CSV table of C-alpha atoms in Angstrom, one decimal:
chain,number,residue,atom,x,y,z
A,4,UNK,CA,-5.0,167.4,167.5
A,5,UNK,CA,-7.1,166.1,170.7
A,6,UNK,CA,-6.2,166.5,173.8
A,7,UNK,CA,-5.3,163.0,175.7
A,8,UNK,CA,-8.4,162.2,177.9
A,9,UNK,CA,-7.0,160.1,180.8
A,10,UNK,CA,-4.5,162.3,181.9
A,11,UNK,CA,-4.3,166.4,182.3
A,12,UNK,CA,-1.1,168.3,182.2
A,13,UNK,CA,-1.1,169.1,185.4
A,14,UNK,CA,-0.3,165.6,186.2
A,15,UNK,CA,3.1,165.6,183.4
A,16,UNK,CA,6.0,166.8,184.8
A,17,UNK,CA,8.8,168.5,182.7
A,18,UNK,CA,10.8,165.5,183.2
A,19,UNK,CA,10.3,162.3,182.2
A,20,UNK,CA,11.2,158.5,182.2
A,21,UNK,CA,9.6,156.5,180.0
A,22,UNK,CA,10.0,152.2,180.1
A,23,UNK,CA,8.7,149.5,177.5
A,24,UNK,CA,7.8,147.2,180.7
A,25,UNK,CA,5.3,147.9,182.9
A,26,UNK,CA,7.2,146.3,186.4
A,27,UNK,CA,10.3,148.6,184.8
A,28,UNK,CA,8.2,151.5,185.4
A,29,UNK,CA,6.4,149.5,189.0
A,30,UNK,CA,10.2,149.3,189.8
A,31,UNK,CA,11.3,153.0,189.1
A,32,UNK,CA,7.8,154.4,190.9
A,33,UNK,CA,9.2,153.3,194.2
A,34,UNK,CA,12.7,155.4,193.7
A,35,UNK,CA,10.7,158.2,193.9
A,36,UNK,CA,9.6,160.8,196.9
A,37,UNK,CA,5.6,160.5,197.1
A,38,UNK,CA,4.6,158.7,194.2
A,39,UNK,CA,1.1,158.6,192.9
A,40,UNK,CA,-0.5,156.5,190.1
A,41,UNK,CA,-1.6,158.7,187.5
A,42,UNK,CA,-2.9,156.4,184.7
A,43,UNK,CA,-3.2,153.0,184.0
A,44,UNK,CA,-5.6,153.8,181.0
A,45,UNK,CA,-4.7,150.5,178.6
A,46,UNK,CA,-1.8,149.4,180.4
A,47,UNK,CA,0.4,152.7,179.9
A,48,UNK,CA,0.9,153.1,183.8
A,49,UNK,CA,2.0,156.4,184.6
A,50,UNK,CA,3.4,158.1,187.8
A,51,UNK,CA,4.0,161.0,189.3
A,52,UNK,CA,6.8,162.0,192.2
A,53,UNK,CA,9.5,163.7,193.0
A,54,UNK,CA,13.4,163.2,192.9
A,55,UNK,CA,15.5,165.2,195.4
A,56,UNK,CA,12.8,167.6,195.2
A,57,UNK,CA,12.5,167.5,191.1
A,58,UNK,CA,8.9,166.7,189.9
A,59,UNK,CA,9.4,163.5,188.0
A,60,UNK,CA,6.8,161.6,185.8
A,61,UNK,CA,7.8,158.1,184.8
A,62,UNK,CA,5.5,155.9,181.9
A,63,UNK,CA,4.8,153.2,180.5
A,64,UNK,CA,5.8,153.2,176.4
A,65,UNK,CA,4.7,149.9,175.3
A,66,UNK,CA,6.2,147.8,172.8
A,67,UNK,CA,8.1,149.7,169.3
A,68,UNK,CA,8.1,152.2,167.4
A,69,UNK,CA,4.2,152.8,166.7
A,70,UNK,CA,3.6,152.6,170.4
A,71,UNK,CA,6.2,154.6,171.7
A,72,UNK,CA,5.3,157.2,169.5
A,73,UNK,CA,1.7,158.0,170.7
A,74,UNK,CA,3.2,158.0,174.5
A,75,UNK,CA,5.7,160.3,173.4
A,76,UNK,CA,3.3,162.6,171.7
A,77,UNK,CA,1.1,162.6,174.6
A,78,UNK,CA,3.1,163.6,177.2
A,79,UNK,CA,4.9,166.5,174.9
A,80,UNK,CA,1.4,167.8,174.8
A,81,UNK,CA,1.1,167.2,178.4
A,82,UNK,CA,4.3,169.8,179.4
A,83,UNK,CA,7.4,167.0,179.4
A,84,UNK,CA,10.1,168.6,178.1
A,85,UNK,CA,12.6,166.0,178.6
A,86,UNK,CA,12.3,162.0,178.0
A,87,UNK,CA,14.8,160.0,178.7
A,88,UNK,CA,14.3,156.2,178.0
A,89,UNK,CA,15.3,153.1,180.0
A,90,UNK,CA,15.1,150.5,178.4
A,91,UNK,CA,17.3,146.8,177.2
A,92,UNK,CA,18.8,145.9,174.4
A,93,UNK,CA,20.6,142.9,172.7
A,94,UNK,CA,24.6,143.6,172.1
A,95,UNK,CA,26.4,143.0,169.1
A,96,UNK,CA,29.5,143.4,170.1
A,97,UNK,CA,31.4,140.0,171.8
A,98,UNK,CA,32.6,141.1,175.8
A,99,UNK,CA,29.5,143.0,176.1
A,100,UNK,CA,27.9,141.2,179.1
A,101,UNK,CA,24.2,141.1,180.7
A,102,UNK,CA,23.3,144.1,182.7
A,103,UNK,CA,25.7,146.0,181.3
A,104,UNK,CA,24.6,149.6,179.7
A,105,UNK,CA,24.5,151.2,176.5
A,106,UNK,CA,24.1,155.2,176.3
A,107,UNK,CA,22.8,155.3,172.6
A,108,UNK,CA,24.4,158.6,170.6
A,109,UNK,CA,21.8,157.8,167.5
A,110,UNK,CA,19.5,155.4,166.4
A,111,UNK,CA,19.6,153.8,162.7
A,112,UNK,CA,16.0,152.8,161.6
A,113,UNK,CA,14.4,151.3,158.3
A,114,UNK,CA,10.6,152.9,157.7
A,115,UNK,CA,8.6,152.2,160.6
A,116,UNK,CA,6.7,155.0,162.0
A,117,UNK,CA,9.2,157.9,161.2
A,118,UNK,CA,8.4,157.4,158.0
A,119,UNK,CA,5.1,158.4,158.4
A,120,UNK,CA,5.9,161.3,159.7
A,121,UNK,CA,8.7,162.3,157.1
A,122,UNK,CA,7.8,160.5,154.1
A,123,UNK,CA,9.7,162.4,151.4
A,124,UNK,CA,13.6,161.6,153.8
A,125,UNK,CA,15.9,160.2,156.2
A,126,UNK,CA,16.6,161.3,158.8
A,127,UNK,CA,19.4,160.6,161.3
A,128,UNK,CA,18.0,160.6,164.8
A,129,UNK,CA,20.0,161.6,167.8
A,130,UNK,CA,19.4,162.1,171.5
A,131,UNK,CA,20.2,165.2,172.5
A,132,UNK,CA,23.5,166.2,173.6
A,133,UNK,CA,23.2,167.6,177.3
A,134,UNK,CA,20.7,164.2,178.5
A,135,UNK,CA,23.8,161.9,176.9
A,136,UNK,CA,26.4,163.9,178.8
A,137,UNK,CA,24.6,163.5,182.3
A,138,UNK,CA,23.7,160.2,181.4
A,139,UNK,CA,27.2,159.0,181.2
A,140,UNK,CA,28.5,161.2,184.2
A,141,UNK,CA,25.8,159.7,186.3
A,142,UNK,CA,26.3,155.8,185.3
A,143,UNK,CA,30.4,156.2,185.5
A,144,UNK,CA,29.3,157.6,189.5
A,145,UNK,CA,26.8,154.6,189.8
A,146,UNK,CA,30.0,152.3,189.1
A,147,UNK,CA,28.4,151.0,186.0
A,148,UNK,CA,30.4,149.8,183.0
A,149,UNK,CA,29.0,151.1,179.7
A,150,UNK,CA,29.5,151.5,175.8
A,151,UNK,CA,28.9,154.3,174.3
A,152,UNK,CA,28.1,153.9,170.2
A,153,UNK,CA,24.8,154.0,167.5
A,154,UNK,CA,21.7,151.5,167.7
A,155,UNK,CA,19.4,150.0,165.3
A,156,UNK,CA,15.8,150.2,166.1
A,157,UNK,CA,14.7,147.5,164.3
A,158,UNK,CA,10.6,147.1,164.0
A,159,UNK,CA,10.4,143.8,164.2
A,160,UNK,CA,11.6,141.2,167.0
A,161,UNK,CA,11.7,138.1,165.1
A,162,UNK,CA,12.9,138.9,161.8
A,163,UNK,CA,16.7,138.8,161.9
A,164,UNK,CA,18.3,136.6,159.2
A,165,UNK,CA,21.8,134.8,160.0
A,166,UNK,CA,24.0,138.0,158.6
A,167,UNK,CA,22.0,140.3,160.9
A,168,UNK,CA,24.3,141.0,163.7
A,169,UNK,CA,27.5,141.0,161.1
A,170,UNK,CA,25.9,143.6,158.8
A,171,UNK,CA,24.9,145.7,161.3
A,172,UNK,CA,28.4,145.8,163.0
A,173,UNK,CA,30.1,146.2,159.7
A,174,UNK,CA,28.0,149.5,159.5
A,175,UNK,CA,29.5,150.7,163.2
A,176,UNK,CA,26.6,150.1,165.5
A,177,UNK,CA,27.0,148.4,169.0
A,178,UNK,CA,23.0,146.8,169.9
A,179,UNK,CA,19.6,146.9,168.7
A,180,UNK,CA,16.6,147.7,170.5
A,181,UNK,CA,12.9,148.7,168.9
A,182,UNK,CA,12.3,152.7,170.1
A,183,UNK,CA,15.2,155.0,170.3
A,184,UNK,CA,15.0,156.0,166.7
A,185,UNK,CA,11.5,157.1,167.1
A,186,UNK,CA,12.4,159.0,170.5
A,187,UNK,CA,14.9,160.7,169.5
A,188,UNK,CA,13.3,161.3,165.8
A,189,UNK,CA,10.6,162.8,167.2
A,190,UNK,CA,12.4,164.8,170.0
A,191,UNK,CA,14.2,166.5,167.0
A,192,UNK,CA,10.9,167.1,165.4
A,193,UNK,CA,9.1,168.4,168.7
A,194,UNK,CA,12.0,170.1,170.6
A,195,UNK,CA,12.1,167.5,173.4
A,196,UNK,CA,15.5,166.6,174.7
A,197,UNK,CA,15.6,162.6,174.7
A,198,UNK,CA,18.2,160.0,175.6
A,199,UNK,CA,18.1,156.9,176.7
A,200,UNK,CA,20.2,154.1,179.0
A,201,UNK,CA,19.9,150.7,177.5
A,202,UNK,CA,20.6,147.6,179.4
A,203,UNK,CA,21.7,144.2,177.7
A,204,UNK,CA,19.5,141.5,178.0
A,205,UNK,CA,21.4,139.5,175.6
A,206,UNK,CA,24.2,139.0,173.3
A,207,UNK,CA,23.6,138.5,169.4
A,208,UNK,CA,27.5,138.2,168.9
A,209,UNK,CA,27.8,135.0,171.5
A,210,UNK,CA,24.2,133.9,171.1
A,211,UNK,CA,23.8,134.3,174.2
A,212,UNK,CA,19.6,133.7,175.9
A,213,UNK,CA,17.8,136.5,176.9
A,214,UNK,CA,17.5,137.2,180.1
A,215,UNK,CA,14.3,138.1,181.8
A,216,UNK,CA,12.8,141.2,183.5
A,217,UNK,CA,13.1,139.3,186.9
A,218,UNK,CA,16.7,138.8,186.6
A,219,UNK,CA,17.3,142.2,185.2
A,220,UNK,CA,15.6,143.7,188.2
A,221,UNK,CA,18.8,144.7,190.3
A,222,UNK,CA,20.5,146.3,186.7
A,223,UNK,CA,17.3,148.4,186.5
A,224,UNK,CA,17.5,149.7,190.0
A,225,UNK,CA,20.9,151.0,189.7
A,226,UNK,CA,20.5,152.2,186.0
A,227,UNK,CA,17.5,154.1,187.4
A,228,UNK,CA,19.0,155.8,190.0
A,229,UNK,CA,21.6,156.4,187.2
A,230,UNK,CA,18.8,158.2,184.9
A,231,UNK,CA,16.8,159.5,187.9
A,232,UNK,CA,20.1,161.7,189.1
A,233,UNK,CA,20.6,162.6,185.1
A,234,UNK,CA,17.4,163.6,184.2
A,235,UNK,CA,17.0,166.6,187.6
A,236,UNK,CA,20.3,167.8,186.1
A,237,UNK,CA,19.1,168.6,182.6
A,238,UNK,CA,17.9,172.1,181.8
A,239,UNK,CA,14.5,172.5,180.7
């Protein structure tokens, strides 16, 4: 497999964030000790810094599954040994508020781009379990409430029916998002710890609107320092 040819692996840390929106990962830049712009090849910004010391890089992933994955594989090659995702998500669950979290423990998914890796099965992706443990103990010390449960990375944005949000609670999971099955799929695969904090946008349950990135903005700053203080704690 090529190399990437906009970045070198000098310039990927062991540890890193990685964010579906680009002023997400503007946003999480600026919590960091002497951050430098690394990329900004096709929109996939990328920085490098330093947390308490701890060589952090923090990325843009784009949009789904498809995306995600090629970001992912990228900075594997690059050294990161650890990707933790922050990203939002819509709830299922009535109670669950906006700017609340979610710390996925796996991610349900139906083909998409796992499927072209294992064609022949199934598989049941998970995070791994030392990033979820610090990722909880380091949102409960931000003060941030949070649910705990299974996802469904779902491929495509617009295409839930009416019984969407009711059969996919009657199977046990809590929100849906588009990239945590194919993070933590392929961390299995690659032997990359992954997790990820999700932070609700919306509400499928209450039909509630979805917020937007703007209004988010003060959610993502505390989730980050949340993942930021979770992610130097995790072995690599």
């Amino acid at each position: 497999m090529q190399q990437p040819q906009h970045l070198k692996a000098k310039e990927v840390a062991a540890r890193a964030i990685v964010a579906g929106d680009p002023a997400r990962v503007v946003q999480l830049s600026k919590m960091l000790e002497d951050a430098k712009l690394v990329n900004e090849n096709r929109g996939f910004i990328t920085y490098n810094g330093s947390y308490h010391g701890v060589p952090v890089t923090v990325a843009c992933h784009g949009v789904g599954g498809p995306s995600l994955g090629i970001v992912f594989e990228e900075l594997a090659m690059l050294g990161a040994r650890v990707i933790v995702r922050l990203g939002s998500t819509g709830a299922f669950l009535k109670g669950m508020k906006i700017g609340e979290a979610v710390i996925p423990t796996g991610a349900a998914y139906i083909g998409g781009t796992l499927q072209q890796y294992i064609p022949d099965a199934h598989i049941t992706p998970v995070p791994s379990f030392d990033v979820t443990t610090e990722l909880v103990n380091a949102v409960k010390s931000e003060g941030l409430k949070y649910y705990v449960g299974p996802v469904f990375s779902s491929d495509a944005f617009y295409a839930e029916d009416p019984q969407f949000v009711t059969k996919w609670v009657s199977r046990g999971y809590i929100a849906v998002e588009m990239e945590c099955a194919t993070l933590f799929g392929l961390g299995m695969m690659k032997g990359v710890k992954t997790g990820s904090i999700l932070l609700i946008s919306d509400n499928l349950a209450e039909m509630t609107p979805m917020v937007d990135a703007e209004y988010l903005k003060p959610y993502v700053e505390r989730a980050g320092r949340a993942v930021l203080q979770a992610i130097t704690k995790v072995e690599v």
